[in-house]
Amino acid sequence: MNTQDVLGELLYIGIVAEKGRCYGRLWNIKYRYIIRKHIEVLIDLNDVLLSDNYVNINNALHKLTFLCEKYSEIGKFYNISLNIDAIQWDSQGNNYINVCQLMKKMLEDLQYEVSKIVINNNEVYSLLCSLHNLPRVFLGKDKKTLCKLNQHSITEEEALTYAYDNMNKGERIKYSIFFPDF
């Protein structure tokens, strides 16, 4: 399995799941705890993708599967049915460094937002809306991945355009380094 494809798919599923979950629910203590843990795992997955050293992929995937087993409200989104330890990983390098760096910064900001005592739900939702299509650069029809999402990919330019269009004015200024042509 191609490591980039698998990590991109897991990031996409996780971000889309939280986008839907945060919009339609009350932020009770349990939900706040779970979203923090989920974002930590998403950051770990993105870090493996950015490092171009896929030695830590099994650790990140085990953290994800543990989270899925412990919290069914997260696990229901990930349809991981393979033995992770038995997978032969194929690394082809990272072709989307700019997208991964933007995801890293936005995931860290998201983690900061959900760790506040008073959470700004609109800011969290705005970050998730901007983030949610970035991992689609790694997706594709007929790619062999853990969850078999089998969704069309988008170009890096389309992903960045979508992210930019969903950002508020403050976010556009904050992340302007990632959008030199906008």
mmCIF file of C-alpha atoms in Angstrom:
data_model
loop_
_atom_site.group_PDB
_atom_site.id
_atom_site.type_symbol
_atom_site.label_atom_id
_atom_site.label_comp_id
_atom_site.label_asym_id
_atom_site.label_seq_id
_atom_site.Cartn_x
_atom_site.Cartn_y
_atom_site.Cartn_z
ATOM 1 C CA MET A 1 0.000 0.000 0.000
ATOM 2 C CA ASN A 2 1.180 3.485 -0.751
ATOM 3 C CA THR A 3 1.771 5.307 2.515
ATOM 4 C CA GLN A 4 0.763 8.714 1.163
ATOM 5 C CA ASP A 5 -2.566 7.385 -0.080
ATOM 6 C CA VAL A 6 -3.383 5.703 3.236
ATOM 7 C CA LEU A 7 -2.425 8.679 5.403
ATOM 8 C CA GLY A 8 -4.259 11.112 3.127
ATOM 9 C CA GLU A 9 -7.380 8.959 3.256
ATOM 10 C CA LEU A 10 -7.280 8.747 7.067
ATOM 11 C CA LEU A 11 -6.756 12.505 7.383
ATOM 12 C CA TYR A 12 -9.655 13.165 5.026
ATOM 13 C CA ILE A 13 -12.006 10.833 6.898
ATOM 14 C CA GLY A 14 -11.022 12.292 10.280
ATOM 15 C CA ILE A 15 -11.395 15.929 9.275
ATOM 16 C CA VAL A 16 -14.730 15.358 7.519
ATOM 17 C CA ALA A 17 -15.993 13.409 10.541
ATOM 18 C CA GLU A 18 -15.111 16.203 12.965
ATOM 19 C CA LYS A 19 -16.543 18.826 10.628
ATOM 20 C CA GLY A 20 -19.897 17.068 10.795
ATOM 21 C CA ARG A 21 -19.677 16.270 14.493
ATOM 22 C CA CYS A 22 -18.713 19.751 15.707
ATOM 23 C CA TYR A 23 -21.452 21.529 13.775
ATOM 24 C CA GLY A 24 -24.398 19.546 14.997
ATOM 25 C CA ARG A 25 -23.772 18.894 18.651
ATOM 26 C CA LEU A 26 -23.368 20.441 22.065
ATOM 27 C CA TRP A 27 -19.819 20.653 23.329
ATOM 28 C CA ASN A 28 -20.053 18.585 26.497
ATOM 29 C CA ILE A 29 -16.955 17.512 28.425
ATOM 30 C CA LYS A 30 -16.772 14.080 26.789
ATOM 31 C CA TYR A 31 -16.985 15.506 23.269
ATOM 32 C CA ARG A 32 -14.303 18.096 24.058
ATOM 33 C CA TYR A 33 -12.007 15.336 25.326
ATOM 34 C CA ILE A 34 -12.595 13.083 22.317
ATOM 35 C CA ILE A 35 -12.088 15.830 19.723
ATOM 36 C CA ARG A 36 -8.778 16.764 21.391
ATOM 37 C CA LYS A 37 -7.601 13.150 21.234
ATOM 38 C CA HIS A 38 -8.758 12.788 17.634
ATOM 39 C CA ILE A 39 -6.931 15.949 16.562
ATOM 40 C CA GLU A 40 -3.755 14.687 18.275
ATOM 41 C CA VAL A 41 -3.928 11.534 16.155
ATOM 42 C CA LEU A 42 -4.588 13.551 12.985
ATOM 43 C CA ILE A 43 -1.521 15.675 13.757
ATOM 44 C CA ASP A 44 0.542 12.493 14.208
ATOM 45 C CA LEU A 45 -0.657 11.144 10.849
ATOM 46 C CA ASN A 46 0.189 14.427 9.131
ATOM 47 C CA ASP A 47 3.613 14.506 10.827
ATOM 48 C CA VAL A 48 4.405 11.064 9.398
ATOM 49 C CA LEU A 49 3.337 12.330 5.983
ATOM 50 C CA LEU A 50 5.518 15.431 6.319
ATOM 51 C CA SER A 51 8.589 13.657 7.661
ATOM 52 C CA ASP A 52 9.038 11.529 4.526
ATOM 53 C CA ASN A 53 10.295 8.901 6.980
ATOM 54 C CA TYR A 54 7.537 6.379 7.314
ATOM 55 C CA VAL A 55 9.063 4.416 10.201
ATOM 56 C CA ASN A 56 6.488 5.849 12.619
ATOM 57 C CA ILE A 57 3.439 4.988 10.537
ATOM 58 C CA ASN A 58 2.563 1.892 12.569
ATOM 59 C CA ASN A 59 2.725 3.883 15.829
ATOM 60 C CA ALA A 60 0.387 6.535 14.428
ATOM 61 C CA LEU A 61 -1.989 3.909 13.044
ATOM 62 C CA HIS A 62 -2.041 2.010 16.339
ATOM 63 C CA LYS A 63 -2.960 5.243 18.134
ATOM 64 C CA LEU A 64 -5.794 5.714 15.654
ATOM 65 C CA THR A 65 -7.085 2.149 16.003
ATOM 66 C CA PHE A 66 -6.915 2.425 19.807
ATOM 67 C CA LEU A 67 -8.953 5.640 19.644
ATOM 68 C CA CYS A 68 -11.465 3.966 17.306
ATOM 69 C CA GLU A 69 -11.837 0.969 19.618
ATOM 70 C CA LYS A 70 -12.188 3.095 22.729
ATOM 71 C CA TYR A 71 -14.655 5.614 21.279
ATOM 72 C CA SER A 72 -17.249 4.201 18.911
ATOM 73 C CA GLU A 73 -18.299 7.710 17.878
ATOM 74 C CA ILE A 74 -14.873 7.999 16.188
ATOM 75 C CA GLY A 75 -14.499 4.362 15.180
ATOM 76 C CA LYS A 76 -17.696 4.341 13.139
ATOM 77 C CA PHE A 77 -16.093 6.662 10.579
ATOM 78 C CA TYR A 78 -13.013 4.528 9.967
ATOM 79 C CA ASN A 79 -13.627 1.181 8.308
ATOM 80 C CA ILE A 80 -10.186 -0.304 8.948
ATOM 81 C CA SER A 81 -10.374 -4.033 8.445
ATOM 82 C CA LEU A 82 -6.767 -5.044 7.807
ATOM 83 C CA ASN A 83 -4.042 -6.124 10.187
ATOM 84 C CA ILE A 84 -1.886 -3.008 10.209
ATOM 85 C CA ASP A 85 1.269 -4.847 11.269
ATOM 86 C CA ALA A 86 1.079 -7.137 8.225
ATOM 87 C CA ILE A 87 0.955 -4.338 5.646
ATOM 88 C CA GLN A 88 3.949 -3.778 3.387
ATOM 89 C CA TRP A 89 4.309 -0.013 3.053
ATOM 90 C CA ASP A 90 5.391 1.570 -0.199
ATOM 91 C CA SER A 91 6.871 5.048 0.089
ATOM 92 C CA GLN A 92 6.941 7.258 -2.971
ATOM 93 C CA GLY A 93 7.927 10.505 -1.287
ATOM 94 C CA ASN A 94 5.639 13.435 -0.628
ATOM 95 C CA ASN A 95 4.510 15.418 -3.648
ATOM 96 C CA TYR A 96 2.350 17.839 -1.679
ATOM 97 C CA ILE A 97 4.628 19.473 0.901
ATOM 98 C CA ASN A 98 2.776 22.818 0.785
ATOM 99 C CA VAL A 99 -0.574 21.127 1.457
ATOM 100 C CA CYS A 100 0.905 19.069 4.318
ATOM 101 C CA GLN A 101 2.547 22.108 5.898
ATOM 102 C CA LEU A 102 -0.720 24.052 5.700
ATOM 103 C CA MET A 103 -2.579 21.095 7.247
ATOM 104 C CA LYS A 104 0.019 20.913 10.032
ATOM 105 C CA LYS A 105 -0.375 24.592 10.888
ATOM 106 C CA MET A 106 -4.165 24.461 10.712
ATOM 107 C CA LEU A 107 -4.380 21.246 12.767
ATOM 108 C CA GLU A 108 -2.138 22.810 15.426
ATOM 109 C CA ASP A 109 -4.369 25.895 15.474
ATOM 110 C CA LEU A 110 -7.412 23.639 15.692
ATOM 111 C CA GLN A 111 -5.831 21.799 18.612
ATOM 112 C CA TYR A 112 -5.213 25.151 20.317
ATOM 113 C CA GLU A 113 -8.826 26.235 19.745
ATOM 114 C CA VAL A 114 -10.361 23.058 21.192
ATOM 115 C CA SER A 115 -8.026 23.215 24.208
ATOM 116 C CA LYS A 116 -9.323 26.611 25.333
ATOM 117 C CA ILE A 117 -11.611 26.846 28.335
ATOM 118 C CA VAL A 118 -14.136 28.791 26.273
ATOM 119 C CA ILE A 119 -14.267 27.320 22.783
ATOM 120 C CA ASN A 120 -15.270 29.433 19.811
ATOM 121 C CA ASN A 121 -17.375 26.897 17.896
ATOM 122 C CA ASN A 122 -17.475 29.114 14.813
ATOM 123 C CA GLU A 123 -13.675 29.293 14.663
ATOM 124 C CA VAL A 124 -13.368 25.518 15.035
ATOM 125 C CA TYR A 125 -15.957 24.950 12.314
ATOM 126 C CA SER A 126 -14.263 27.486 10.026
ATOM 127 C CA LEU A 127 -10.906 25.728 10.426
ATOM 128 C CA LEU A 128 -12.468 22.333 9.735
ATOM 129 C CA CYS A 129 -14.262 23.651 6.630
ATOM 130 C CA SER A 130 -10.997 25.082 5.319
ATOM 131 C CA LEU A 131 -9.098 21.898 6.144
ATOM 132 C CA HIS A 132 -11.486 19.231 4.965
ATOM 133 C CA ASN A 133 -10.609 19.075 1.261
ATOM 134 C CA LEU A 134 -6.832 19.427 1.614
ATOM 135 C CA PRO A 135 -6.206 15.661 2.082
ATOM 136 C CA ARG A 136 -8.183 14.913 -1.088
ATOM 137 C CA VAL A 137 -4.997 15.482 -3.107
ATOM 138 C CA PHE A 138 -3.951 12.010 -1.885
ATOM 139 C CA LEU A 139 -7.196 10.233 -2.766
ATOM 140 C CA GLY A 140 -8.061 8.521 -6.006
ATOM 141 C CA LYS A 141 -10.249 5.913 -7.609
ATOM 142 C CA ASP A 142 -8.997 2.326 -7.439
ATOM 143 C CA LYS A 143 -6.191 3.093 -4.976
ATOM 144 C CA LYS A 144 -5.511 0.390 -2.425
ATOM 145 C CA THR A 145 -5.991 1.930 1.030
ATOM 146 C CA LEU A 146 -7.091 0.888 4.515
ATOM 147 C CA CYS A 147 -10.659 2.185 4.358
ATOM 148 C CA LYS A 148 -11.221 1.716 0.624
ATOM 149 C CA LEU A 149 -12.792 5.166 0.331
ATOM 150 C CA ASN A 150 -12.401 5.117 -3.465
ATOM 151 C CA GLN A 151 -13.116 8.820 -3.938
ATOM 152 C CA HIS A 152 -11.897 11.092 -6.710
ATOM 153 C CA SER A 153 -8.833 13.150 -6.029
ATOM 154 C CA ILE A 154 -8.464 16.872 -6.621
ATOM 155 C CA THR A 155 -5.414 18.836 -7.705
ATOM 156 C CA GLU A 156 -3.253 20.726 -5.251
ATOM 157 C CA GLU A 157 -4.439 24.003 -6.763
ATOM 158 C CA GLU A 158 -8.093 23.002 -6.310
ATOM 159 C CA ALA A 159 -7.464 21.972 -2.701
ATOM 160 C CA LEU A 160 -5.714 25.238 -1.877
ATOM 161 C CA THR A 161 -8.404 27.283 -3.644
ATOM 162 C CA TYR A 162 -11.140 25.520 -1.716
ATOM 163 C CA ALA A 163 -9.310 26.038 1.582
ATOM 164 C CA TYR A 164 -8.720 29.721 0.829
ATOM 165 C CA ASP A 165 -12.345 30.289 -0.195
ATOM 166 C CA ASN A 166 -13.569 28.812 3.109
ATOM 167 C CA MET A 167 -11.280 30.904 5.300
ATOM 168 C CA ASN A 168 -12.406 34.012 7.089
ATOM 169 C CA LYS A 169 -10.421 37.233 6.661
ATOM 170 C CA GLY A 170 -8.225 36.602 9.704
ATOM 171 C CA GLU A 171 -7.344 33.086 8.571
ATOM 172 C CA ARG A 172 -6.487 34.319 5.073
ATOM 173 C CA ILE A 173 -3.985 36.745 6.570
ATOM 174 C CA LYS A 174 -2.626 34.179 9.032
ATOM 175 C CA TYR A 175 -2.055 31.500 6.376
ATOM 176 C CA SER A 176 -1.124 33.835 3.502
ATOM 177 C CA ILE A 177 2.357 32.297 3.240
ATOM 178 C CA PHE A 178 0.730 29.142 1.838
ATOM 179 C CA PHE A 179 -1.181 31.082 -0.826
ATOM 180 C CA PRO A 180 1.370 33.138 -2.772
ATOM 181 C CA ASP A 181 -0.795 33.272 -5.915
ATOM 182 C CA PHE A 182 -4.038 34.378 -4.244
#
